[in-house]
Coordinates of C-alpha atoms and ligand atoms in Angstrom, one line a residue:
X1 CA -2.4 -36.0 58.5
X2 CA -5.9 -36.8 60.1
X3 CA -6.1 -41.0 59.9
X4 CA -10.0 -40.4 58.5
X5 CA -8.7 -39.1 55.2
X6 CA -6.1 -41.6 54.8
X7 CA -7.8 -43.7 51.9
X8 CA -9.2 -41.5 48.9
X9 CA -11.3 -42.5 46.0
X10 CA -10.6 -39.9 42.9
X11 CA -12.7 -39.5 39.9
X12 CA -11.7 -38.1 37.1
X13 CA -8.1 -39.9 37.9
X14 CA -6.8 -40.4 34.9
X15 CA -7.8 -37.2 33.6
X16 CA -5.7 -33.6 33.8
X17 CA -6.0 -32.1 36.8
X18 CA -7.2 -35.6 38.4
X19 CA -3.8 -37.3 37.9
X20 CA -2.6 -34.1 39.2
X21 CA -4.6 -34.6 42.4
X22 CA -3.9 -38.9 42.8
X23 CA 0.0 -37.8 43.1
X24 CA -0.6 -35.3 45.5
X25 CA -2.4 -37.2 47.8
X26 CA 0.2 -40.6 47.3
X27 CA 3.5 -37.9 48.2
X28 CA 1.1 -37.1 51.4
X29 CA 0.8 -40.7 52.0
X30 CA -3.0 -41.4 51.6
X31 CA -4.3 -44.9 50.1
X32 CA -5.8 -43.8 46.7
X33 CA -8.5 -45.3 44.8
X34 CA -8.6 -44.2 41.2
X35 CA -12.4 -44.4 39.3
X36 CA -12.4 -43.9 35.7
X37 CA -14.4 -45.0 33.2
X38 CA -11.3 -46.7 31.1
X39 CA -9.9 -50.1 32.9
X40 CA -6.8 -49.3 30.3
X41 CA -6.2 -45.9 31.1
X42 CA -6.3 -47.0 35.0
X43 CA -3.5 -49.3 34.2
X44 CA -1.5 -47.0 32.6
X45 CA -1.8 -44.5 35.0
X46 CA -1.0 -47.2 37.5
X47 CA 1.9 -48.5 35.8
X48 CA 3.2 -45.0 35.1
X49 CA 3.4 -45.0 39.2
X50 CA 5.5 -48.4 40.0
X51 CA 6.8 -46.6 43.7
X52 CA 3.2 -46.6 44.7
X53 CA 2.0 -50.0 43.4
X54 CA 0.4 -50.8 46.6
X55 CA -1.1 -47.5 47.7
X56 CA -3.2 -46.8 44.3
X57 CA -5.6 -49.1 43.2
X58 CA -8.6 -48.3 40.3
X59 CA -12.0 -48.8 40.1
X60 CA -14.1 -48.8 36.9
X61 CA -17.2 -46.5 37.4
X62 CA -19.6 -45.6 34.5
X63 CA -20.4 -42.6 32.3
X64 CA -22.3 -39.9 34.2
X65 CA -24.7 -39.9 31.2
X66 CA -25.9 -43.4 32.2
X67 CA -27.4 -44.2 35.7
X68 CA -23.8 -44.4 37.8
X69 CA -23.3 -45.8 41.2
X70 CA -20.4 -45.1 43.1
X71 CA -21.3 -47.6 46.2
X72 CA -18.8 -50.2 45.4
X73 CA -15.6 -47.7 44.5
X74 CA -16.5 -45.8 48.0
X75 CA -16.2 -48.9 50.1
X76 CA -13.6 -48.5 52.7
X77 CA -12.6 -44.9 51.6
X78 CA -12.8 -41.7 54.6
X79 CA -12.6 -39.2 52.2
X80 CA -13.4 -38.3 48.5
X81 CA -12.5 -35.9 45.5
X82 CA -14.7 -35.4 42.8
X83 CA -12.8 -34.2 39.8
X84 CA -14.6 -35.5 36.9
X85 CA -17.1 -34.3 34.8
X86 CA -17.7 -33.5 31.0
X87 CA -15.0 -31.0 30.2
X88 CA -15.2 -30.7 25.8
X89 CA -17.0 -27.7 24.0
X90 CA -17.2 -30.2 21.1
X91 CA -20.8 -32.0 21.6
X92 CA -23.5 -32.1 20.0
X93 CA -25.8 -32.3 22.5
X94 CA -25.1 -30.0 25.3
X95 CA -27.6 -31.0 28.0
X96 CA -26.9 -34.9 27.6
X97 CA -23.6 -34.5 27.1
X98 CA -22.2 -31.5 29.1
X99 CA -25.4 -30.6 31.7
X100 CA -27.0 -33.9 33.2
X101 CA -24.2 -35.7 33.3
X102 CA -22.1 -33.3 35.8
X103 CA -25.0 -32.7 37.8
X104 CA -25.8 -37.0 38.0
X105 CA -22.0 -36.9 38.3
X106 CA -21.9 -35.0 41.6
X107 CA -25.4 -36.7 43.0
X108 CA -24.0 -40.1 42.2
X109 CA -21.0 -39.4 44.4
X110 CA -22.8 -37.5 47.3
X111 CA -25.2 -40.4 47.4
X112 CA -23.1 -43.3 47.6
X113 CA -20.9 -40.8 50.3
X114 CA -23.9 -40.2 52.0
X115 CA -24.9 -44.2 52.6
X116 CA -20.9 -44.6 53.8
X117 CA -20.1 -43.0 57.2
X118 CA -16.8 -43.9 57.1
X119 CA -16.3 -40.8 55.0
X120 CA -15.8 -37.3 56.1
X121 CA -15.4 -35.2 53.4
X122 CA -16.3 -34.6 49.8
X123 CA -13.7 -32.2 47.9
X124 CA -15.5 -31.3 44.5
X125 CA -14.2 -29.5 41.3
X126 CA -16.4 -27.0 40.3
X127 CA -15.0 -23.6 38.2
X128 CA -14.5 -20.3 37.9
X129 CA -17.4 -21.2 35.1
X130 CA -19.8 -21.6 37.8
X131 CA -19.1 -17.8 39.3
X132 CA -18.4 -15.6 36.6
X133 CA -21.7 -13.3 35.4
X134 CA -20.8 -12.9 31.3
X135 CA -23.0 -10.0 31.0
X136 CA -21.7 -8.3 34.2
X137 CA -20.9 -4.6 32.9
X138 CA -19.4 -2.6 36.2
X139 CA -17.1 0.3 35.3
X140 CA -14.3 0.7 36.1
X141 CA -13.4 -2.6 38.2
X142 CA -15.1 -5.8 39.3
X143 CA -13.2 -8.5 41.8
X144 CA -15.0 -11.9 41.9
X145 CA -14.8 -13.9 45.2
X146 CA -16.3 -17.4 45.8
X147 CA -19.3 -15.1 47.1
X148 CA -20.5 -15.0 43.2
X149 CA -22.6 -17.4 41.5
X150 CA -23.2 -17.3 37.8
X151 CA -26.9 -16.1 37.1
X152 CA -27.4 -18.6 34.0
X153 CA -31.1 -20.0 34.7
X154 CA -31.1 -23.8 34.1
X155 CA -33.5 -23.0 31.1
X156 CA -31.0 -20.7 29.2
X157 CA -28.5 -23.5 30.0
X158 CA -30.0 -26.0 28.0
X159 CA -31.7 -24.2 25.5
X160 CA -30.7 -25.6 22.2
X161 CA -29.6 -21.9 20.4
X162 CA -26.9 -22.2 23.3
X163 CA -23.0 -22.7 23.0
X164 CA -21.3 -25.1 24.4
X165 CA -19.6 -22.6 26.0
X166 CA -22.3 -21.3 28.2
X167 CA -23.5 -25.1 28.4
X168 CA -20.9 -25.9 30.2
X169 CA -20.9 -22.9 32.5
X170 CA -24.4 -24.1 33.2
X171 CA -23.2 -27.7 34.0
X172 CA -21.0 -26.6 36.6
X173 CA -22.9 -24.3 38.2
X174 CA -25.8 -26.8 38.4
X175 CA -23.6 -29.7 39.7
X176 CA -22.4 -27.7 42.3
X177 CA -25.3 -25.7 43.5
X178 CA -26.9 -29.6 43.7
X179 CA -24.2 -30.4 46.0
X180 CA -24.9 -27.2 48.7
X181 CA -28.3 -27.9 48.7
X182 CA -27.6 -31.8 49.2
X183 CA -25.8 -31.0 52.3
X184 CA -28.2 -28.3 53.8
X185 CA -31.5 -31.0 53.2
X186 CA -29.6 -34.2 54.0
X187 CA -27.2 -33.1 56.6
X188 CA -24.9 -36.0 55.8
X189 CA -21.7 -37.2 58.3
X190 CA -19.8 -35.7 55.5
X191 CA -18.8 -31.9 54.8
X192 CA -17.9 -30.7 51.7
X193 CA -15.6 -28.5 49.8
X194 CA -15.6 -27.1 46.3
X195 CA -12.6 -25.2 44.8
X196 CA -13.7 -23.1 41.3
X197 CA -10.5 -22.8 39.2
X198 CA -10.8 -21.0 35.9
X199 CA -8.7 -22.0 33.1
X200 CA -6.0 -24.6 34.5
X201 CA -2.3 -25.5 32.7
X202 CA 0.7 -27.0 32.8
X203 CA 2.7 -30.5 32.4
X204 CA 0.4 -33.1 32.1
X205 CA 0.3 -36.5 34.1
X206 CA -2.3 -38.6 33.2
X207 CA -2.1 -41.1 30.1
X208 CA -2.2 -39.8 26.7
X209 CA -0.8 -40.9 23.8
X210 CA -0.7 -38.4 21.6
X211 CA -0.7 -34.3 21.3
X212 CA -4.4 -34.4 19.5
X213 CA -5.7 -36.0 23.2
X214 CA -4.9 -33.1 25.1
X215 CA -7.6 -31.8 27.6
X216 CA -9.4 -28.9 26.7
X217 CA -7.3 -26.0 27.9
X218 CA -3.7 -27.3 27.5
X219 CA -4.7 -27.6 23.7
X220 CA -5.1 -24.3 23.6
X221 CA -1.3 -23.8 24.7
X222 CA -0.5 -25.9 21.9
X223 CA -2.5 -24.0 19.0
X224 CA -0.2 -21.0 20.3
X225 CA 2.8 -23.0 20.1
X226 CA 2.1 -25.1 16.6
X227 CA 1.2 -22.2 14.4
X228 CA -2.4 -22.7 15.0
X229 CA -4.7 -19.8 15.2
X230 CA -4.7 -18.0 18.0
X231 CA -7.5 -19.1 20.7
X232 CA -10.3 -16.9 21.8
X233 CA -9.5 -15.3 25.3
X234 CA -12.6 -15.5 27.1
X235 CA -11.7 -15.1 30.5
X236 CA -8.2 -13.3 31.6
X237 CA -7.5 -16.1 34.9
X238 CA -6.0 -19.3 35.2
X239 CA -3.8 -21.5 37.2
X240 CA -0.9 -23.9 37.2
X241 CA -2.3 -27.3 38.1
X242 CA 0.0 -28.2 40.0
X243 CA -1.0 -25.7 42.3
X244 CA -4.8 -26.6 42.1
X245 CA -3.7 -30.2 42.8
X246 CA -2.2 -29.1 45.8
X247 CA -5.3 -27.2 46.8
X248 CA -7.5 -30.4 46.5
X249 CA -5.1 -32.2 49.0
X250 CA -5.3 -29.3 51.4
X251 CA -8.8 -28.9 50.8
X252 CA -9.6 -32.3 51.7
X253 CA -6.6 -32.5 55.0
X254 CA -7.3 -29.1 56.6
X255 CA -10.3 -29.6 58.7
X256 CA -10.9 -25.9 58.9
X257 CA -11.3 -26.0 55.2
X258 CA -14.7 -28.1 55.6
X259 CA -17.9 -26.3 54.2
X260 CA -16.3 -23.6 52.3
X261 CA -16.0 -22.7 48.3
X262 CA -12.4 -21.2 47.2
X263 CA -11.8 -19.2 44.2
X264 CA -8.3 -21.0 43.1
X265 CA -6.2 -18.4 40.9
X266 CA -2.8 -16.6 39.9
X267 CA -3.1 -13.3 40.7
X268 CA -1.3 -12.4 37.1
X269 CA -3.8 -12.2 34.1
X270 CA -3.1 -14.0 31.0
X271 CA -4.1 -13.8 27.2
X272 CA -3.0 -16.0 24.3
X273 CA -0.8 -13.3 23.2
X274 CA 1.0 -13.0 26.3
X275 CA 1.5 -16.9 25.9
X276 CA 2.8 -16.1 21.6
X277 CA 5.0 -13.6 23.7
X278 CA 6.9 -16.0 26.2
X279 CA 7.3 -19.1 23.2
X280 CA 9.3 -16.1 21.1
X281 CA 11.2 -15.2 24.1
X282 CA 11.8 -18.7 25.5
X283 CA 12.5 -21.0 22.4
X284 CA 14.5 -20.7 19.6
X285 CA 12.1 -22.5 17.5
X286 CA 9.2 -19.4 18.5
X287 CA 9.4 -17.2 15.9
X288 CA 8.6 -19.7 13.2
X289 CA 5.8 -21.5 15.1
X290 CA 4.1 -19.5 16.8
X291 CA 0.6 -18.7 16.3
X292 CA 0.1 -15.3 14.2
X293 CA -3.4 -13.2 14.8
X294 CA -4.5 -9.9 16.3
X295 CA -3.3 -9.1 19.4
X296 CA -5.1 -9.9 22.5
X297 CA -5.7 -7.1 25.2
X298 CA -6.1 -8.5 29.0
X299 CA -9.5 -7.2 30.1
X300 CA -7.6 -5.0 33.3
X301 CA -11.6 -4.3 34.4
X302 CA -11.8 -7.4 36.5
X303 CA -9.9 -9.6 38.7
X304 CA -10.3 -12.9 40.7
X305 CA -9.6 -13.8 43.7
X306 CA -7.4 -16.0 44.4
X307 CA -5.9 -14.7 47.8
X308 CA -8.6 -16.1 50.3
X309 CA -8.0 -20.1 48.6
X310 CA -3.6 -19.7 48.8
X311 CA -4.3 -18.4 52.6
X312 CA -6.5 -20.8 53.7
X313 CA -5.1 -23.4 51.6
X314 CA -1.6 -22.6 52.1
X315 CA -0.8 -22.1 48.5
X316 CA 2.3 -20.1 46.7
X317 CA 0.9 -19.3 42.4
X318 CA 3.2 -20.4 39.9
X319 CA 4.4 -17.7 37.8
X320 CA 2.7 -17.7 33.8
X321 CA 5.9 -17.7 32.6
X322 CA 6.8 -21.1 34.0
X323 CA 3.7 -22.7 33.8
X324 CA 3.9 -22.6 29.7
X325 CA 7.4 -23.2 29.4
X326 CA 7.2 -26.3 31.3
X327 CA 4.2 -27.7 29.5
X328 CA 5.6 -26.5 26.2
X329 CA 8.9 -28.6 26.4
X330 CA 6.7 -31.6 27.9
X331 CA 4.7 -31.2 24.8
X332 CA 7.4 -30.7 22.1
X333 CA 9.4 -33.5 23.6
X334 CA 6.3 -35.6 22.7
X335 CA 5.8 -34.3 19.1
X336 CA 9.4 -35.4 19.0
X337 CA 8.8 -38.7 19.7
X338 CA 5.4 -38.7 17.6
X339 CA 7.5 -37.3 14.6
X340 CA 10.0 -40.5 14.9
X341 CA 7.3 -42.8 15.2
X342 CA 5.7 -41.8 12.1
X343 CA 9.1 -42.1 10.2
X344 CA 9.8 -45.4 11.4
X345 CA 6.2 -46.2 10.4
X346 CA 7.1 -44.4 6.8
X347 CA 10.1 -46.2 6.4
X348 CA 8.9 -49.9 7.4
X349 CA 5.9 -49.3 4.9
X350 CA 8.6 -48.8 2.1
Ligands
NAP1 N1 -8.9 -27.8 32.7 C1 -9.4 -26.7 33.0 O1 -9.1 -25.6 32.5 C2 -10.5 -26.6 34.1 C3 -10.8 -25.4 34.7 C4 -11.8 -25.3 35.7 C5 -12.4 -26.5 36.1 N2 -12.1 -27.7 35.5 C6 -12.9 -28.9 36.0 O2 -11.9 -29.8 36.4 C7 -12.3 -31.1 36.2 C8 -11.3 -31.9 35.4 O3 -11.1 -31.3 34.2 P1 -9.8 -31.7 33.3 O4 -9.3 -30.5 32.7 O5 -8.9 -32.5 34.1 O6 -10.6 -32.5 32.2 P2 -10.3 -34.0 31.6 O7 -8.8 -34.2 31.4 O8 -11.2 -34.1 30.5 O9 -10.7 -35.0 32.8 C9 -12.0 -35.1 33.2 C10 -12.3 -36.6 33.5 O10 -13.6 -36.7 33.9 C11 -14.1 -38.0 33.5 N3 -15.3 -37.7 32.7 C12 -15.5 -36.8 31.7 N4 -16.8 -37.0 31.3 C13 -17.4 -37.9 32.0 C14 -18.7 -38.6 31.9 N5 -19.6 -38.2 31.0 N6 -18.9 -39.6 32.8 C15 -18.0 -40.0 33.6 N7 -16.7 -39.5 33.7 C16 -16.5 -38.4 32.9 C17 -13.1 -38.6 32.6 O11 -12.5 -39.7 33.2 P3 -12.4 -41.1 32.5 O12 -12.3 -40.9 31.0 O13 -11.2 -41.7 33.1 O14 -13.6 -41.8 32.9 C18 -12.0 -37.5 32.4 O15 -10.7 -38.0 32.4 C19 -13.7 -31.0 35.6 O16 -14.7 -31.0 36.6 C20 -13.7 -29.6 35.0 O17 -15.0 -29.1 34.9 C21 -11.2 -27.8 34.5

């Protein structure tokens, strides 16, 4: 391991994919510094961690959405990933909530990196949201590659008929075009690298306390496997985060990796019904719970790339299949365990 990325500051630690990230980089070894916004959910992702007591400490940053500094929590660090930013469709307003704050998110950090030359390399999670074209029609097949950039214009972004949907694709595509043109104006010590994952699951390891707090995409797992209805399938890729985390530690250790964007995916396609599919064939309990709609097709007219990012990054794709049974039994060991809580609260208010 190169000594110059040997302490890290994280953002977006003690969320999804950034706990993910914080124990890949402690099994490699590196000092981690942990930002977050919460000063309890940095002590409980810190306590959750007792083997690495002295390797991890937190820092409390600020939201994005007010001005944020990141000079004190990059003191002393060599290198930096950037994992957080506003990841919810439900807001209200989508360029306060979703828009500015990714992009101040991502010039916060690159500023404070900037005025620390100590540190050699900015890692930054952007998404598959920031490359995909929605209205791209091109029969009969289309791959994306980390060549493509959304074409959303910043107005359309954050006009206010918009979804939240599109918001967001607008937030990370603004964030991280901010940060390649911050690097070709500013030519800082640093290089960076940004990795655009679309949809992201598995077992979760950052603090939360019950199933209504899961992130974004996992809680669409869950609808499928509660009875819920079934999600909308809006884009056919995804990947285990376990093997994203893995590509944010090689991303930021490689030094060959420096200055390039990967696409990070499976190479399998998944809908929601392929996930209703797996719970009936996996679980006992499936064909009671599972989420009953109209089945999903997988969109076979486009594909992702995610071949250049496992070669360069040294990555092997978990299959589907494993991905959603190991977050499924996390999560219905933790309904367990909220189901006896609320008994024991039933009972004692008797
Ligand atoms: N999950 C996916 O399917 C997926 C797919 C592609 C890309 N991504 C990207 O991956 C990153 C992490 O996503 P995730 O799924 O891990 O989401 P997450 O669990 O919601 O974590 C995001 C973290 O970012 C921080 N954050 C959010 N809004 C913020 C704000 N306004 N100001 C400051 N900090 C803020 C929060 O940390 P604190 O509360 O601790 O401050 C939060 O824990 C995001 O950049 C997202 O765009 C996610």
């Amino acid at each position: 391991m190169s000594s110059l990325q040997s302490y890290v500051l994280v953002t977006g630690a003690t969320g999804f994919i950034g706990a993910h990230v914080v124990d890949g980089l402690l099994k490699r070894g590196c000092k981690v510094r942990a930002a977050t916004r919460s000063t309890l959910k940095g002590q409980l992702l810190k306590q959750a961690r007792p083997q690495y007591a002295s390797q991890l400490d937190i820092v409390q940053t600020s939201d994005f959405s007010e001005a944020v500094s990141f000079r004190e929590a990059v003191k002393d660090v060599t290198g930096v990933v950037h994992v957080a930013s506003p990841f919810s469709y439900s807001v209200k307003d989508n360029e306060k909530e979703l828009i500015r704050p990714a992009i101040e998110g991502v010039k916060a950090i690159l500023e404070a990196s900037a005025a620390s030359p100590n540190i050699k390399r900015v890692v930054i999670t952007s998404s598959f949201a920031s490359i995909m074209n929605a209205d791209l029609k091109v029969p009969p097949r289309y791959t994306y590659t980390a060549d493509d950039w959304n074409p959303l214009s910043y107005e359309e972004s954050v006009a206010k008929e918009t979804s939240a949907v599109i918001a967001y694709r607008g937030s990370k595509k603004f964030a991280e075009l901010g940060a390649w043109n911050f690097v070709k104006e500013r030519n800082p010590e640093f290089d960076i690298v940004t990795l655009c994952p679309p949809m992201t699951f598995g077992p979760i390891r950052h603090p939360v306390s019950n199933l209504a707090e899961l992130n974004e995409s996992n809680a669409n797992l869950w609808k499928v496997a509660s009875g819920q209805e079934l999600p909308v399938s809006r884009v056919p890729f995804w990947v285990d985060v376990r093997d994203l985390a893995t590509a944010h530690v090689e991303a930021l250790l490689r030094p060959e990796a420096g200055g390039k964007r990967f696409t990070v995916a499976s190479p399998q396609k998944f809908s929601y019904s392929l996930v209703s599919d797996i719970l009936l064939e996996e679980f006992d309990w499936g064909k009671e719970r599972t989420a009953k709609g109209e089945k999903q097709g997988i969109d076979d007219s486009f594909a992702l790339d995610g071949g250049a990012a496992a070669m360069a990054l040294g990555l092997a794709y978990t299959s589907f299949r494993e991905t959603v049974k190991d977050f499924i039994n996390q999560a219905i060991a933790m309904e367990k365990i909220e189901v006896r809580a609320t008994s024991e609260k039933m009972q004692i208010a008797r």
